[in-house]
Coordinates of C-alpha atoms and ligand atoms in Angstrom, one line a residue:
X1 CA 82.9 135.9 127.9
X2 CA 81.4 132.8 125.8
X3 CA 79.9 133.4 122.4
X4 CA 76.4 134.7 122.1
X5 CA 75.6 131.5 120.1
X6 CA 76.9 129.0 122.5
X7 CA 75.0 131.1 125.6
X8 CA 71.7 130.7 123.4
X9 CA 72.3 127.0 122.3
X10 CA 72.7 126.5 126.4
X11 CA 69.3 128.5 127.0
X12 CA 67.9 126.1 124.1
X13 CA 69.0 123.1 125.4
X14 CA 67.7 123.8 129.2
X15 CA 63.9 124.9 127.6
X16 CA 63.8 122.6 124.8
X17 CA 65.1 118.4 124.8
X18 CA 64.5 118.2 121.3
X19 CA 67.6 120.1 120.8
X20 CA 69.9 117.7 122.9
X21 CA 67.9 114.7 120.9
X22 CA 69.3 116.4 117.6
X23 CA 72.7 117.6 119.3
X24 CA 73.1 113.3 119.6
X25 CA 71.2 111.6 116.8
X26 CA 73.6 114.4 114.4
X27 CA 76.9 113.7 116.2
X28 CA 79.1 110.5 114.6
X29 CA 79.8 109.8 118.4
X30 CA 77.7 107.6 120.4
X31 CA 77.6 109.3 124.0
X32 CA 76.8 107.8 127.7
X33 CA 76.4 109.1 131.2
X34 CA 77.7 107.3 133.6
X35 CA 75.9 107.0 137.3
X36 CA 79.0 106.5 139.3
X37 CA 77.2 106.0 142.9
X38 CA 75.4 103.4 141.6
X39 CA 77.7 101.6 138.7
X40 CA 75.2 99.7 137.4
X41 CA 73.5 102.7 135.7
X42 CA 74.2 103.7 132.6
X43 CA 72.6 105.8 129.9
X44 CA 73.6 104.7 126.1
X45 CA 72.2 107.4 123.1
X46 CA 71.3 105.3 120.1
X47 CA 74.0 105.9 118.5
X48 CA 75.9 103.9 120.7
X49 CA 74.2 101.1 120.5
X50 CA 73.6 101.3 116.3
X51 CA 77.1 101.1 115.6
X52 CA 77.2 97.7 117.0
X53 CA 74.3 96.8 115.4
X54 CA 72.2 96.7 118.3
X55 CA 68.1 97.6 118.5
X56 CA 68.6 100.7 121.0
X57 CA 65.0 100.0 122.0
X58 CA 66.0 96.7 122.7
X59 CA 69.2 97.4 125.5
X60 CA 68.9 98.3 129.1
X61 CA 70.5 101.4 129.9
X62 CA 73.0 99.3 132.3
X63 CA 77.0 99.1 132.3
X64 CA 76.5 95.5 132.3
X65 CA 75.0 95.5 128.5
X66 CA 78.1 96.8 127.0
X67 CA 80.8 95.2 129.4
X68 CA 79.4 91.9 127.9
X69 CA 80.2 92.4 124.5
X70 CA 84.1 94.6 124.7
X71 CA 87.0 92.6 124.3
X72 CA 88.2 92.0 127.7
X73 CA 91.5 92.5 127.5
X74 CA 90.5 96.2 126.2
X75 CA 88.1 96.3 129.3
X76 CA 90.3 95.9 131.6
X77 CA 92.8 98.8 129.9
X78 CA 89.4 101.0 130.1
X79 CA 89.6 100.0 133.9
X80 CA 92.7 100.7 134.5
X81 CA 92.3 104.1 132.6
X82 CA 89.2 104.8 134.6
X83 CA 90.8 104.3 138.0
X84 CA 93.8 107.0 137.3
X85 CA 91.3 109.6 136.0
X86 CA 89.1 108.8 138.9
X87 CA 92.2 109.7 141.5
X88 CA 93.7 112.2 138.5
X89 CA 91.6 114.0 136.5
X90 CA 95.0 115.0 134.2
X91 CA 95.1 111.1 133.4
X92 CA 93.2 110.6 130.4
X93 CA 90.1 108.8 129.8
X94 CA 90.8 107.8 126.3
X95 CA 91.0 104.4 124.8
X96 CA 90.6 102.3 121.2
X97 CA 88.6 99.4 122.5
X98 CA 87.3 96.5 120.2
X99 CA 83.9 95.7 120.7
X100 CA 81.7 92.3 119.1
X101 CA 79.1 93.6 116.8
X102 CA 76.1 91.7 116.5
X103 CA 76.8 90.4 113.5
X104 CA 80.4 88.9 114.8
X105 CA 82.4 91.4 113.5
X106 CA 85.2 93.3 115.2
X107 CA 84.0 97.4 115.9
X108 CA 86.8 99.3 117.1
X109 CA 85.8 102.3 118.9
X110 CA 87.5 105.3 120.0
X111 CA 85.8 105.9 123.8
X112 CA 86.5 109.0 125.8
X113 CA 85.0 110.3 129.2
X114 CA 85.2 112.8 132.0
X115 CA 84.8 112.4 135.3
X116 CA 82.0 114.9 137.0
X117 CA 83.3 115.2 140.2
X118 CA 81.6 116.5 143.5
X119 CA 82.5 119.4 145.6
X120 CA 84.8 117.3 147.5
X121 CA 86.0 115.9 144.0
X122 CA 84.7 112.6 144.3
X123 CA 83.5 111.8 140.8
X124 CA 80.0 110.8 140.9
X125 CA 79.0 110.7 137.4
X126 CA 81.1 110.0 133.9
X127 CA 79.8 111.9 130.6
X128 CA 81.6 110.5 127.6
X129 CA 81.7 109.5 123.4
X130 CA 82.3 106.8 121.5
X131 CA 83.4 106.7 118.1
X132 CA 83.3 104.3 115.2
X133 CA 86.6 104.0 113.7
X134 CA 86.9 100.7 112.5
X135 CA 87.4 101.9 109.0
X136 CA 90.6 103.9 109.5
X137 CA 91.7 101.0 112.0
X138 CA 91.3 98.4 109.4
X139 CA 93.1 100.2 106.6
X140 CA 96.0 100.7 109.0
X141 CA 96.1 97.8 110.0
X142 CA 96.3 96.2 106.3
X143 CA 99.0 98.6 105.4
X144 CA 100.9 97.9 107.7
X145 CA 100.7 93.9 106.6
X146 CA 101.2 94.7 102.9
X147 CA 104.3 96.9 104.6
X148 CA 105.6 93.4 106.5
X149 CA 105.0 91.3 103.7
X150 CA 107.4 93.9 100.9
X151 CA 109.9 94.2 103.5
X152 CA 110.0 90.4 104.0
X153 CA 110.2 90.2 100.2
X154 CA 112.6 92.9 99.7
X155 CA 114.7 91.0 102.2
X156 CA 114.1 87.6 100.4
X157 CA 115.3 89.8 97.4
X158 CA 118.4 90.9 98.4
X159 CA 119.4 87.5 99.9
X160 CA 118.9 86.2 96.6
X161 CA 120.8 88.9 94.8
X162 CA 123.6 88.3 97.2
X163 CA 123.7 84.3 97.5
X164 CA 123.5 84.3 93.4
X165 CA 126.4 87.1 92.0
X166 CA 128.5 85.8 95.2
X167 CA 127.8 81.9 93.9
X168 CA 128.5 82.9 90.3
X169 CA 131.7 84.2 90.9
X170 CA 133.1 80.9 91.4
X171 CA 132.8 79.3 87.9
X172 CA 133.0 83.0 86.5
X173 CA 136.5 82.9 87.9
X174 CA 137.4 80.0 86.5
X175 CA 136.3 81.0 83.0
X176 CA 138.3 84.0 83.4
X177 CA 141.7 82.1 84.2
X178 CA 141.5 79.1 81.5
X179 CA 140.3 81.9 79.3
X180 CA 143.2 84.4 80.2
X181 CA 145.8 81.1 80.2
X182 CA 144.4 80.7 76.3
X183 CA 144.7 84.3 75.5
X184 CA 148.4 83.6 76.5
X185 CA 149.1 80.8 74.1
X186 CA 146.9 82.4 71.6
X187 CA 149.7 82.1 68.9
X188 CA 148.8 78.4 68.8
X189 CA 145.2 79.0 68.1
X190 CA 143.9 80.1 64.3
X191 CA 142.4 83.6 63.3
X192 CA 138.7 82.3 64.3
X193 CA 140.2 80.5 67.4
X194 CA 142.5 84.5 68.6
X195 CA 139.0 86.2 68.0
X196 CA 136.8 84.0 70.5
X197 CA 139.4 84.0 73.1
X198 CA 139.4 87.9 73.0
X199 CA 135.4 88.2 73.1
X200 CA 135.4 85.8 76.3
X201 CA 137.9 87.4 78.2
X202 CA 136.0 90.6 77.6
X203 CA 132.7 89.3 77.8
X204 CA 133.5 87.8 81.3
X205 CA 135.5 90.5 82.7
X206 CA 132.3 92.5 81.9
X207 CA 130.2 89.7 83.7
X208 CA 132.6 90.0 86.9
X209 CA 131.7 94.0 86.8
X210 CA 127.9 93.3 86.7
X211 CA 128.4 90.7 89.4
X212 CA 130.9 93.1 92.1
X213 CA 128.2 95.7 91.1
X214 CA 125.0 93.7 92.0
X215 CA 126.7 92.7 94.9
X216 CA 127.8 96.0 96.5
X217 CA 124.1 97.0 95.6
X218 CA 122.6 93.7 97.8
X219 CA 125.0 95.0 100.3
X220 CA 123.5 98.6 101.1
X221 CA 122.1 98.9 104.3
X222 CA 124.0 96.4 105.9
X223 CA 125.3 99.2 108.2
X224 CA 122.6 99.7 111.4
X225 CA 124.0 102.9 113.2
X226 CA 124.9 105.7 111.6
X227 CA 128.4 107.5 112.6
X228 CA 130.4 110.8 112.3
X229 CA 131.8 111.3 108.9
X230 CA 134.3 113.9 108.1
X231 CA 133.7 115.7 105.3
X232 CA 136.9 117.1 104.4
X233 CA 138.7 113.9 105.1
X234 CA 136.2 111.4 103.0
X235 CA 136.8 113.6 100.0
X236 CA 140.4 113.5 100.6
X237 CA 140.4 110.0 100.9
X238 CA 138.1 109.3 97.6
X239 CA 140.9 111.6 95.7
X240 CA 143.6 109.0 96.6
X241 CA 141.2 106.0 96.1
X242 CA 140.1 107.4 92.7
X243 CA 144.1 108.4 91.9
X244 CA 144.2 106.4 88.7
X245 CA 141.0 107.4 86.9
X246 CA 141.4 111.1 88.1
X247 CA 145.3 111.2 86.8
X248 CA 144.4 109.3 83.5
X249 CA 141.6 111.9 82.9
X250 CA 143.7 114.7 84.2
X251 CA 140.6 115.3 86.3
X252 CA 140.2 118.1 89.0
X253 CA 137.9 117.0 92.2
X254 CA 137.5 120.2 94.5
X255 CA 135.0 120.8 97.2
X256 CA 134.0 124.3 98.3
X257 CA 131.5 123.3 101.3
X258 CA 132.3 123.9 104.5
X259 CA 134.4 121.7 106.8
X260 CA 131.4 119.7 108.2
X261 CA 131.1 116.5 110.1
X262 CA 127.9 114.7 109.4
X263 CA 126.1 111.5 111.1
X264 CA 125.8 109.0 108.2
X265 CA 125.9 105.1 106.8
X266 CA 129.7 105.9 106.3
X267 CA 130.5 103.3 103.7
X268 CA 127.3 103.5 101.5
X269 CA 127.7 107.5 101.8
X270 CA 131.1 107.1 100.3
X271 CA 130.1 104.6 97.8
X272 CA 127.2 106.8 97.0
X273 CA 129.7 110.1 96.7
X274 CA 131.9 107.9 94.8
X275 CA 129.8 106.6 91.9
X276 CA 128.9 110.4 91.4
X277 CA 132.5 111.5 90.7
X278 CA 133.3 108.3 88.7
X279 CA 130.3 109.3 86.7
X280 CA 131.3 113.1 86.1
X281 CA 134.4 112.2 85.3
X282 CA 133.6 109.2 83.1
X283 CA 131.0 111.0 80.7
X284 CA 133.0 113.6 79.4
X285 CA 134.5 114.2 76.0
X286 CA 138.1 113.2 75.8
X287 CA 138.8 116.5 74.6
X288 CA 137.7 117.9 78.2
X289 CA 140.0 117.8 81.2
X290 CA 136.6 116.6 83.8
X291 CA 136.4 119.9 86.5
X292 CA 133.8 118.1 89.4
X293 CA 132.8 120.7 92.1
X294 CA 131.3 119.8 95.2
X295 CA 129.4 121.5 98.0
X296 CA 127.0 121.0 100.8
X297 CA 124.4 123.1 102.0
X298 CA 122.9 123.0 105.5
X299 CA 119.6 123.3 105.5
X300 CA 117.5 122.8 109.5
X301 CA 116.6 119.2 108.6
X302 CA 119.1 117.7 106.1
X303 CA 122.2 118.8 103.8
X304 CA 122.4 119.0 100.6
X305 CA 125.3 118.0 98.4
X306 CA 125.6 118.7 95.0
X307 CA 128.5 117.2 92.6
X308 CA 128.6 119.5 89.3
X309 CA 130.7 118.3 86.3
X310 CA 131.7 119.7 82.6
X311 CA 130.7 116.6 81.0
X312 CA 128.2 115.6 78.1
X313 CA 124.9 116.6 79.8
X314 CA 121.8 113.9 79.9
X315 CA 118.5 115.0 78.2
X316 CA 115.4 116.0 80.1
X317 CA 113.7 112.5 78.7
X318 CA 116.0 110.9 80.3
X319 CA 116.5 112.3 83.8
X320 CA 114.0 109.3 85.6
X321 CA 115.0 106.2 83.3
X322 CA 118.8 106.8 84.6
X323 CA 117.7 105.7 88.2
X324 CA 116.7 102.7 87.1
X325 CA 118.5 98.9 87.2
X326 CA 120.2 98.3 84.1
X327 CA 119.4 101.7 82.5
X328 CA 122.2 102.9 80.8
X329 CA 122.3 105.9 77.5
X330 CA 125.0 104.9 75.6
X331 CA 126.7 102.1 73.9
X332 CA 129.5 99.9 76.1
X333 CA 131.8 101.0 72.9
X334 CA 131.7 104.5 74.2
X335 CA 131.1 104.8 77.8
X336 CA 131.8 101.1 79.5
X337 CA 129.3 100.7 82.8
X338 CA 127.1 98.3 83.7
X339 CA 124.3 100.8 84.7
X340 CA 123.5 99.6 88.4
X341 CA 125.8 103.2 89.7
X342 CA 123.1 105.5 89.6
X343 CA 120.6 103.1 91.0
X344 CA 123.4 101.8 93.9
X345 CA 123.1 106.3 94.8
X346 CA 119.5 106.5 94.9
X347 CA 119.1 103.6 97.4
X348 CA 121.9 104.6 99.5
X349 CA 120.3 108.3 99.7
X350 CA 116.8 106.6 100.2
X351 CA 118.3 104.9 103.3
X352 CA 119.0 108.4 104.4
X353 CA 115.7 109.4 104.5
X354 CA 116.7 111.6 101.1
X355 CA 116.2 112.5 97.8
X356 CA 117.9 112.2 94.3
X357 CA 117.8 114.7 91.8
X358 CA 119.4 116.4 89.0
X359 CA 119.6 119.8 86.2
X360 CA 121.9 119.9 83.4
X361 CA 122.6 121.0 80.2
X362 CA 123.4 119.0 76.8
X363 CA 127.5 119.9 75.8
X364 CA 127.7 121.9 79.1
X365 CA 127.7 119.4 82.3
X366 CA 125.4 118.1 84.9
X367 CA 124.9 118.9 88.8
X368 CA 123.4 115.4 90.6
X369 CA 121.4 117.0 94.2
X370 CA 121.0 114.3 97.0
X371 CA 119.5 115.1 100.3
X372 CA 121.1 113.3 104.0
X373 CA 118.4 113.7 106.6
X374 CA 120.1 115.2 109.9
Ligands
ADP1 P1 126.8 103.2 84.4 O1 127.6 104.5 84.5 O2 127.4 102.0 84.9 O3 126.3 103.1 83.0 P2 124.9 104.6 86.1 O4 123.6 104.0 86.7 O5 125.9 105.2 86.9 O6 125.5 103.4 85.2 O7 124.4 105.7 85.0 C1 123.3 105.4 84.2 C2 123.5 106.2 82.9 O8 123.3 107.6 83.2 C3 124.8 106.2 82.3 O9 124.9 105.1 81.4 C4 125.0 107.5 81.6 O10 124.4 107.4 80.3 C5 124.1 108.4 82.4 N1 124.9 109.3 83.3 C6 125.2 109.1 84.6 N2 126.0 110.0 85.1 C7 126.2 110.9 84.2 C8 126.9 112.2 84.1 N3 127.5 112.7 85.1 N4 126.9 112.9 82.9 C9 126.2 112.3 81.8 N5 125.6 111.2 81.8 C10 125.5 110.4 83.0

């Protein structure tokens, strides 16, 4: 049963064609009626013709009119559409065709149509709308220039990162063995002389950390496919990698997840995992033995990890500027870093179409959140 209001607005059309003029002039869409028995007969509302800056006074009410002035590569897409819905009326009728406007310009129009077929089928007339959306079409389109142009640049970026801390290592090298060969024979050198050896073996071992830092983080994303990574096994592994900084701390690494397998950048999600537990372990008091918990949750879409420590806490103030290049809270004295770790995670987790995030509590500890995307 159709609504009362649609039966009357029928009734209204059929006794009164001012309605159908208002039903057209208040529509966004230009609309046409196609005479399929004889092709040459078409019937344009104004709208159809105003949007491309046409005098609708002015144009014939003839197929010809507006086959002159559509792009005709998109014409002969609307053809081909035309003759599927003609012999399949589940086949579409729906196109974004670019049309010239008077003025020049490029309007891109969104035209749809159905077929009204006979009692045999055959479609003898076509009623259908055209709407304006150059707008939308044009913003889209400049995003998704301004997207080529930062991903050329990020590229161009990372080259550059890469090609520079790989070329500097070369004299850094150097600087560190004539500078380690002094330090040897330093009992030849004077009190002034002992001193600026030891700041420029420090100072450049520092250097080589910023360096191997900057390059591992130009390196993320060099992996295309993602693969099956073990869980239980990666952490085991990390706990013999990390042997030396967990026994020197007498840390404790457990993980009370389940034993999942998970499709992933394997060596950025290890890095990523990696830096965490460094981290937890590193800014601790030394009076605290470092306790790092971790755990995933599966969630429909992605997992969520967490890696919880018992070290110093960060301050609420403080929880964006961490994720930033170079961003570090303390002074080298204290905590040594070069403050690219936390920055190297959020990248790696922003490849997997995650997010970074963290709670804790000054004197207590801190749990660090990341998302995976399944
Ligand atoms: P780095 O450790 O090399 O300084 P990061 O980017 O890994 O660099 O960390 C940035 C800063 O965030 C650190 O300097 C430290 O102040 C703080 N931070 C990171 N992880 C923790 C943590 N688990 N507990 C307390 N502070 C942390």
């Amino acid at each position: 049963m159709e609504h009362y209001l649609k039966q009357e607005l029928y009734e209204l059309i059929k006794s009164d064609s001012k309605i159908f003029d208002f039903i057209q002039k208040g529509s966004l869409d230009g609309i046409w009626y196609w005479d399929l028995e004889k092709p040459e007969n078409e019937w344009m509302s104004e709208k159809f013709w105003t949007e491309l800056g046409y005098n609708p006074n002015k144009m014939p009410h003839k197929a010809s009119a507006w086959q002159g002035i559509i792009n005709q590569d998109d014409l002969n897409l609307a053809i081909e559409n035309f003759n599927k819905h003609c012999s399949d009326p589940t086949h579409p009728y729906d196109q974004t065709v670019r049309y010239i406007h008077k003025n020049g310009s490029t309007v891109y129009i969104r035209c749809r149509g159905i077929a009204i077929r006979d009692d045999k089928g055959k479609p003898i007339r076509m009623l259908g709308a055209h709407t304006n959306i150059t707008e939308i079409t044009e913003s889209k389109i400049e995003i998704e220039e301004i997207n080529r142009q930062l991903n050329e640049k990020n590229k161009e970026l990372e080259q550059f990162t890469y090609l520079t801390s790989h070329d500097l290592q070369e004299p850094l090298n150097s600087i560190i063995s004539f500078s380690s060969l002094l330090e040897g024979n330093k009992e030849n050198l004077d009190e002034i002389g002992k001193k600026s050896i030891e700041v420029i073996v420090n100072s450049s071992h520092r250097m080589k950390d910023f360096i191997i830092a900057l390059l591992e983080y130009s390196r993320i994303g060099k992996q295309k496919v993602k693969e099956e990574v073990n869980i239980i096994e990666l952490i085991k592994n990390l706990k013999t990698d990390l042997y030396d900084i967990i026994d020197k701390n007498e840390a404790s690494i457990n993980y009370i997840g389940k034993p999942l397998k998970i499709q992933a950048f394997k060596i950025d999600l290890i890095k990523l995992i990696q830096n965490l537990i460094i981290n937890g372990i590193k800014y601790t008091d030394t009076e605290t033995k470092p306790k790092i918990v971790i755990d995933i949750k599966e969630h429909t879409q992605h997992y969520e990890f967490s890696i919880k420590d018992n070290g110093i806490g960060i301050a609420k103030e403080h929880y964006d500027k961490i994720f930033e290049v170079f961003q570090r809270l303390h002074t080298r004295n204290k905590f040594s870093g070069t403050g690219i770790g936390l920055s190297h995670c959020k990248k790696v987790v922003e490849l997997h179409g995650g997010e970074i995030w963290l709670t804790s509590e000054i004197g207590k500890g801190t749990t660090f959140y990341f998302t995976i995307s399944k």
